[in-house]
CSV table of C-alpha atoms in Angstrom, one decimal:
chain,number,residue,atom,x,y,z
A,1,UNK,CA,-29.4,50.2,33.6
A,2,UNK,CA,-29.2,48.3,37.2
A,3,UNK,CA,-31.3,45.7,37.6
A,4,UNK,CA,-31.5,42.9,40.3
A,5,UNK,CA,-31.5,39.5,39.4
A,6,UNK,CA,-33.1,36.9,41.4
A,7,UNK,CA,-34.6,33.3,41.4
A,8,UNK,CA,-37.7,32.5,43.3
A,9,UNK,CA,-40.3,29.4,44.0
A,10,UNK,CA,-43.2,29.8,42.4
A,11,UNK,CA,-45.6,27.1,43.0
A,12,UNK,CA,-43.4,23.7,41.2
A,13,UNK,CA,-41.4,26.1,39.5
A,14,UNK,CA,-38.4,28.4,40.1
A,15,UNK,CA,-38.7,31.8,37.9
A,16,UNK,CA,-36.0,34.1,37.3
A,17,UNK,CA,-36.6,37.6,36.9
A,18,UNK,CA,-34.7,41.3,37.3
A,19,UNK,CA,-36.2,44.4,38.8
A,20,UNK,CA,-34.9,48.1,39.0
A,21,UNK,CA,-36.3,48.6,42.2
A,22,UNK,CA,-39.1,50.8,44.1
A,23,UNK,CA,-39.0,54.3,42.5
A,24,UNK,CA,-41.7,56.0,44.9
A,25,UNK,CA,-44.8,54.9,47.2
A,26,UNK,CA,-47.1,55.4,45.0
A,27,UNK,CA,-44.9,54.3,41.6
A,28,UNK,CA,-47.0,51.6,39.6
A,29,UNK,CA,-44.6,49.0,38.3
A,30,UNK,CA,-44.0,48.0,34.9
A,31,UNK,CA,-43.8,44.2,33.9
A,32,UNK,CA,-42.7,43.4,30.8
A,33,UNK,CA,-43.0,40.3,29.1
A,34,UNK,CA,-41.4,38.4,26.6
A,35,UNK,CA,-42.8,35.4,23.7
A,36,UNK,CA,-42.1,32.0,22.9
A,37,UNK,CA,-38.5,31.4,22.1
A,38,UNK,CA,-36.7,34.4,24.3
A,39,UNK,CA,-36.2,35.9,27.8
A,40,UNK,CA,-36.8,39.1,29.2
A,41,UNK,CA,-33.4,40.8,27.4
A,42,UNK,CA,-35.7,41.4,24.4
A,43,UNK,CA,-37.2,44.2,26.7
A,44,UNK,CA,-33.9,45.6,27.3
A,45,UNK,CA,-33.9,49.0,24.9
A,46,UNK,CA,-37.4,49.8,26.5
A,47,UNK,CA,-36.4,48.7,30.1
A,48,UNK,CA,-34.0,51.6,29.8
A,49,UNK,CA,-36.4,54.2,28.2
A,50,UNK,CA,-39.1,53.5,30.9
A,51,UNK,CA,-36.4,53.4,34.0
A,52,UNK,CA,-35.5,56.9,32.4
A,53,UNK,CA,-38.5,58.6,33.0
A,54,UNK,CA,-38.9,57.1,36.3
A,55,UNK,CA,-40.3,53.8,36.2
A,56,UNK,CA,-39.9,50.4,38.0
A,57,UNK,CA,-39.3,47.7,35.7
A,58,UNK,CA,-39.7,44.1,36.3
A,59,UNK,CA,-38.7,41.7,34.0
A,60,UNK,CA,-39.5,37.9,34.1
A,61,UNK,CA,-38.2,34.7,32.0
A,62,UNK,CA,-40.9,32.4,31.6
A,63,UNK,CA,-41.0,28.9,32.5
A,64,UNK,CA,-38.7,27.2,30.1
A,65,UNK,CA,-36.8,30.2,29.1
A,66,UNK,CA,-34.0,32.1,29.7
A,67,UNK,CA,-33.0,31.9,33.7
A,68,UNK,CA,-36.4,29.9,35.0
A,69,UNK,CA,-36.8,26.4,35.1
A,70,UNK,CA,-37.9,23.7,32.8
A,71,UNK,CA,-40.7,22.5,33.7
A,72,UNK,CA,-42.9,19.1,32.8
A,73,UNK,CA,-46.1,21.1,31.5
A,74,UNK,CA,-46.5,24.7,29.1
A,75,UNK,CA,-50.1,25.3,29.7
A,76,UNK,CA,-50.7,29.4,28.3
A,77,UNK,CA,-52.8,29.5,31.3
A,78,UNK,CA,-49.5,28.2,33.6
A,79,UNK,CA,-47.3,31.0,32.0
A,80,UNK,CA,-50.5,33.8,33.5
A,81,UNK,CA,-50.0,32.0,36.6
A,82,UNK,CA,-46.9,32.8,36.8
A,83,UNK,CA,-46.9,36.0,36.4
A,84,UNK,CA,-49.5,36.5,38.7
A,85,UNK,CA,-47.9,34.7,41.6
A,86,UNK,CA,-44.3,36.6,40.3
A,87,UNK,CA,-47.0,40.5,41.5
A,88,UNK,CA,-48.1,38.8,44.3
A,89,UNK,CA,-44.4,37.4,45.6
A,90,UNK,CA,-43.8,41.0,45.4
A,91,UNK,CA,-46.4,42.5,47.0
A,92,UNK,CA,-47.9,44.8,44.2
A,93,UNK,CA,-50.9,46.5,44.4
A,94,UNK,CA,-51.7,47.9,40.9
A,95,UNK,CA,-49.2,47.2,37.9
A,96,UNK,CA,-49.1,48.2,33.9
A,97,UNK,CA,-48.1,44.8,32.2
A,98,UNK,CA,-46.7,44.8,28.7
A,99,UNK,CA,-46.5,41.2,26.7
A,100,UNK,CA,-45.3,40.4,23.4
A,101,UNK,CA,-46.6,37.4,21.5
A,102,UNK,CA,-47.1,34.2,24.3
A,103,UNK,CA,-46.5,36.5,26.8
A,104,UNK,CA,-49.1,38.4,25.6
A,105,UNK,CA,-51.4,36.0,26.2
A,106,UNK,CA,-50.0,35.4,29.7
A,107,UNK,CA,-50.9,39.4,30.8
A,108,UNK,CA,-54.5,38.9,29.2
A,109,UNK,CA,-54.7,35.8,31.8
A,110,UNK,CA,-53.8,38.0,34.5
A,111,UNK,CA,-55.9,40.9,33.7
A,112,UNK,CA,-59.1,38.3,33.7
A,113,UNK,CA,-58.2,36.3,36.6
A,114,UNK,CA,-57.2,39.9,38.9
A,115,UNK,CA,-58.7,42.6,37.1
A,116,UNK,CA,-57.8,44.8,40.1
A,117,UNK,CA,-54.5,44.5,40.2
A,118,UNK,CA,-53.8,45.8,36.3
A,119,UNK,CA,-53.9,49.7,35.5
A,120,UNK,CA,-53.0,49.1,32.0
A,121,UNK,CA,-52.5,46.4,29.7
A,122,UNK,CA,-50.7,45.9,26.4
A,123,UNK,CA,-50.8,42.8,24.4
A,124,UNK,CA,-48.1,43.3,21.0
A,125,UNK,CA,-49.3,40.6,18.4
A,126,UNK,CA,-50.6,38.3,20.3
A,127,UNK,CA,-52.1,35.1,17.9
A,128,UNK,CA,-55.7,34.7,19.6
A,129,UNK,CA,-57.2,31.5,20.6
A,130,UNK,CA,-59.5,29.5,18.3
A,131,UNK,CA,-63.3,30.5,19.9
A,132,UNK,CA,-65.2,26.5,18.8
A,133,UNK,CA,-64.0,23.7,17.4
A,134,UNK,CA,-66.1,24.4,13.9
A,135,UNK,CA,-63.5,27.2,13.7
A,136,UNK,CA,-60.4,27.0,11.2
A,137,UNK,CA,-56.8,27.8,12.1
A,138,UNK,CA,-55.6,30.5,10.1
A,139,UNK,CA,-53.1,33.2,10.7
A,140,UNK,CA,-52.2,36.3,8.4
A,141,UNK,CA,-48.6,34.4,8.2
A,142,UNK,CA,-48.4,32.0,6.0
A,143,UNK,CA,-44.2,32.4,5.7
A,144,UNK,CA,-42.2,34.4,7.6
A,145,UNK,CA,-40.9,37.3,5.9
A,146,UNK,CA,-37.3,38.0,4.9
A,147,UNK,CA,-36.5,40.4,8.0
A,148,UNK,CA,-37.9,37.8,10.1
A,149,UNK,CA,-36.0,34.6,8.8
A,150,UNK,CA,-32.8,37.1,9.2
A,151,UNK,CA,-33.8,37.5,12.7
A,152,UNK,CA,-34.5,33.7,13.2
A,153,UNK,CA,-31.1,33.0,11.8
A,154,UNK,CA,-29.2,35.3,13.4
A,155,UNK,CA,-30.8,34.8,17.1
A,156,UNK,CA,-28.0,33.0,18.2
A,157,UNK,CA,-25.5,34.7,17.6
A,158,UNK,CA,-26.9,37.7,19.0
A,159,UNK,CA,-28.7,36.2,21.9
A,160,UNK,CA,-27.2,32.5,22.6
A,161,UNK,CA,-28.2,32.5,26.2
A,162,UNK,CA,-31.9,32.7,25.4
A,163,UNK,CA,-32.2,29.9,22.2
A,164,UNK,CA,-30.1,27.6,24.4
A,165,UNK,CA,-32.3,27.9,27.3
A,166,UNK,CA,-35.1,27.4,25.5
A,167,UNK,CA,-36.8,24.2,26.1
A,168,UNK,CA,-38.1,23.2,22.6
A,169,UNK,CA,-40.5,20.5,24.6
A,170,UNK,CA,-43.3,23.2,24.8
A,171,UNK,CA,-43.0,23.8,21.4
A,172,UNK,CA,-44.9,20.5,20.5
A,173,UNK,CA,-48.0,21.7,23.4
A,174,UNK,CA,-48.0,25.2,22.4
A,175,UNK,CA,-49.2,24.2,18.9
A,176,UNK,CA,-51.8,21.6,20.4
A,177,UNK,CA,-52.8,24.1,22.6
A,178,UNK,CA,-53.2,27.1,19.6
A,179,UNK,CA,-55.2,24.3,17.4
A,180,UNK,CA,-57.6,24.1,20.8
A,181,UNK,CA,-60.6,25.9,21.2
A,182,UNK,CA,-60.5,28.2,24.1
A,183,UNK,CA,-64.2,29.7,24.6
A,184,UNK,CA,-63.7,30.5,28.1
A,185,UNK,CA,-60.7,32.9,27.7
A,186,UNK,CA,-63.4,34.8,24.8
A,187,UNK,CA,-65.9,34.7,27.7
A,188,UNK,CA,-63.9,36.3,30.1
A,189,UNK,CA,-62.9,39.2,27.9
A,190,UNK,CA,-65.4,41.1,29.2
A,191,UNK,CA,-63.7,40.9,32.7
A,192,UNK,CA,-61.1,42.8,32.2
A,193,UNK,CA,-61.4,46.2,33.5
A,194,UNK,CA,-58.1,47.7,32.6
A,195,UNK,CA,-57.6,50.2,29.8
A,196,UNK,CA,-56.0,48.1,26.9
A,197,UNK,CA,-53.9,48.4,23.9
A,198,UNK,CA,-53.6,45.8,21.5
A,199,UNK,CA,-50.7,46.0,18.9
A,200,UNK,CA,-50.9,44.4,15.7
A,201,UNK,CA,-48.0,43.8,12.6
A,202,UNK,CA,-48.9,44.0,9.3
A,203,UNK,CA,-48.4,40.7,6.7
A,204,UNK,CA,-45.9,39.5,8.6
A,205,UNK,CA,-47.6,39.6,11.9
A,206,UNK,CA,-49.6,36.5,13.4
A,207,UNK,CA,-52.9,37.8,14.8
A,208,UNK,CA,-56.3,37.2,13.1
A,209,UNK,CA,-58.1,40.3,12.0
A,210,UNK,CA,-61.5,39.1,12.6
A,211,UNK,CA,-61.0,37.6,16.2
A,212,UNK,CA,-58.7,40.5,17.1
A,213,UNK,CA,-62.2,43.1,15.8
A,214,UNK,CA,-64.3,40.6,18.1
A,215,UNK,CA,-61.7,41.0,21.3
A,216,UNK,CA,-62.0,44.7,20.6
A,217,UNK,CA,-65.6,44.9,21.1
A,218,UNK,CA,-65.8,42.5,24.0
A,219,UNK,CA,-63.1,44.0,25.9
A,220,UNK,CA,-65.1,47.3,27.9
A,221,UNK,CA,-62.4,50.0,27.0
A,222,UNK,CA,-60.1,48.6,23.9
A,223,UNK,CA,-57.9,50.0,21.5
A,224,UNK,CA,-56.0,48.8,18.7
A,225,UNK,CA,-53.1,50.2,16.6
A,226,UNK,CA,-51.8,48.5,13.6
A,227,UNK,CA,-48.1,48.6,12.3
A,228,UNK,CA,-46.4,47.5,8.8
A,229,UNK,CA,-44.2,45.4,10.4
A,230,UNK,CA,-43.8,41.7,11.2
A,231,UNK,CA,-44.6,40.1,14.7
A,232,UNK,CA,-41.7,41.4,16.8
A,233,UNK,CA,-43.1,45.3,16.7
A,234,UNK,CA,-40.7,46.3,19.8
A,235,UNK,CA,-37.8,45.1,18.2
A,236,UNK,CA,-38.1,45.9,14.5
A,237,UNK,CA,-40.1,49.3,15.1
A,238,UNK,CA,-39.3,50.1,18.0
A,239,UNK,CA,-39.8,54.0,17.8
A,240,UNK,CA,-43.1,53.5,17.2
A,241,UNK,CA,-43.8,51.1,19.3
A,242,UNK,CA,-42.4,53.1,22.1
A,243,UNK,CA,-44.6,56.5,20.5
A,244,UNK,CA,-47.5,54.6,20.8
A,245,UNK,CA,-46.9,52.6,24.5
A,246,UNK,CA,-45.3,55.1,26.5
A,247,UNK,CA,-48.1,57.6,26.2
A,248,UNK,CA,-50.7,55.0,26.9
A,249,UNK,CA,-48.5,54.1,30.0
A,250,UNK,CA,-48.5,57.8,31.1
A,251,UNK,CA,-44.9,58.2,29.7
């Protein structure tokens, strides 16, 4: 798979990201991104599959990780805003964006704040903001599960680039921020006009059943599909992940 790799300003902050370049006029990119922890290489195996059938793929790091730049502040809404300036650097018109985990947060962010510009949106277990501050934390993880410690432990020694990049500073705010009401991100739910898929893992996954049911209602055209695995679908079931993505993508 050839991909560019480039480094631009965005805003305060330089982002890294690698595209496969225009397919056609009318082509309606893909962008694909990654969760806490990573970098875009954890698209990789899909990257390929989509660039098969004749897709442009665009792949950012997210502030703090991977290629992009550290940064003194983590807001979620900063990593949307990223993104969003990342479609707009490139002048695209209409995208499909795909986002696992935190990232999947970050494409909800774009789809409310440019519903427009999104054709079709997939969030994979993305943990949902609290909705009042009478509200408890609670996740359907309370430990990880065996596959997932084993993929924990042996991160870096099959992706050391990624947990050194990692700026581990954002891991402090990302917890404050997840223990943080967010109302207005439920209110504008409703804005988002793009067809959506939500994916959600089974015991080992990290979204709340009861606020994902409520996202599904609020969102106008919502779908959900559940798996047995843990919170990395793409990577540990990645056949069904893909059977249940690519078609929604028109692929």
């Amino acid at each position: 798979m050839d991909l560019t790799t480039a480094r631009v300003a965005l805003g305060d902050v330089l982002i890294a990201y690698r595209d496969s370049g225009a397919v056609a006029v009318d082509d309606v990119p893909v962008v694909l991104v990654h969760g806490m922890g990573g970098d875009g290489h954890t698209w990789d195996r899909f990257a390929r599959e989509l660039v098969r059938a004749g897709r442009r793929v665009i792949i950012p790091d997210l502030r703090g990780h991977g290629r992009s730049a550290h940064t003194e502040s983590y807001l979620f809404s900063e990593f949307g805003d990223d993104v969003l300036r990342l479609c707009e650097f490139l002048e695209l018109d209409r995208v499909d964006l795909v986002g696992h985990s935190l990232g999947g947060y970050a494409v909800s962010c774009v789809a409310q704040e440019q519903p427009s510009l999104v054709r079709r949106l997939v969030m994979e277990e993305c943990p949902l903001p609290l909705r009042s501050g009478t509200e408890e934390l609670t996740l359907t993880r309370r430990l990880p599960s065996i596959p997932e410690l084993w993929h924990a432990t042996s991160s870096l020694v099959r992706h050391p680039r990624a947990v050194l990049a990692f700026d581990r500073s954002m891991t402090r705010t990302a917890l404050e921020q997840f223990r943080k009401p967010h109302p207005e991100w439920w209110e504008r739910l409703t804005e988002i006009t793009a067809p959506t898929l939500v994916l959600r893992g089974g015991p080992g996954g990290m979204v709340d059943p009861d606020k994902l049911e409520i996202m599904r209602t609020s969102v106008p055209d919502c779908s959900v599909t559940a798996f047995t695995c843990g919170h990395s679908i793409h990577r540990d079931r990645y056949r069904e992940f893909a059977a249940a993505v690519l078609p929604f993508l028109g692929h």
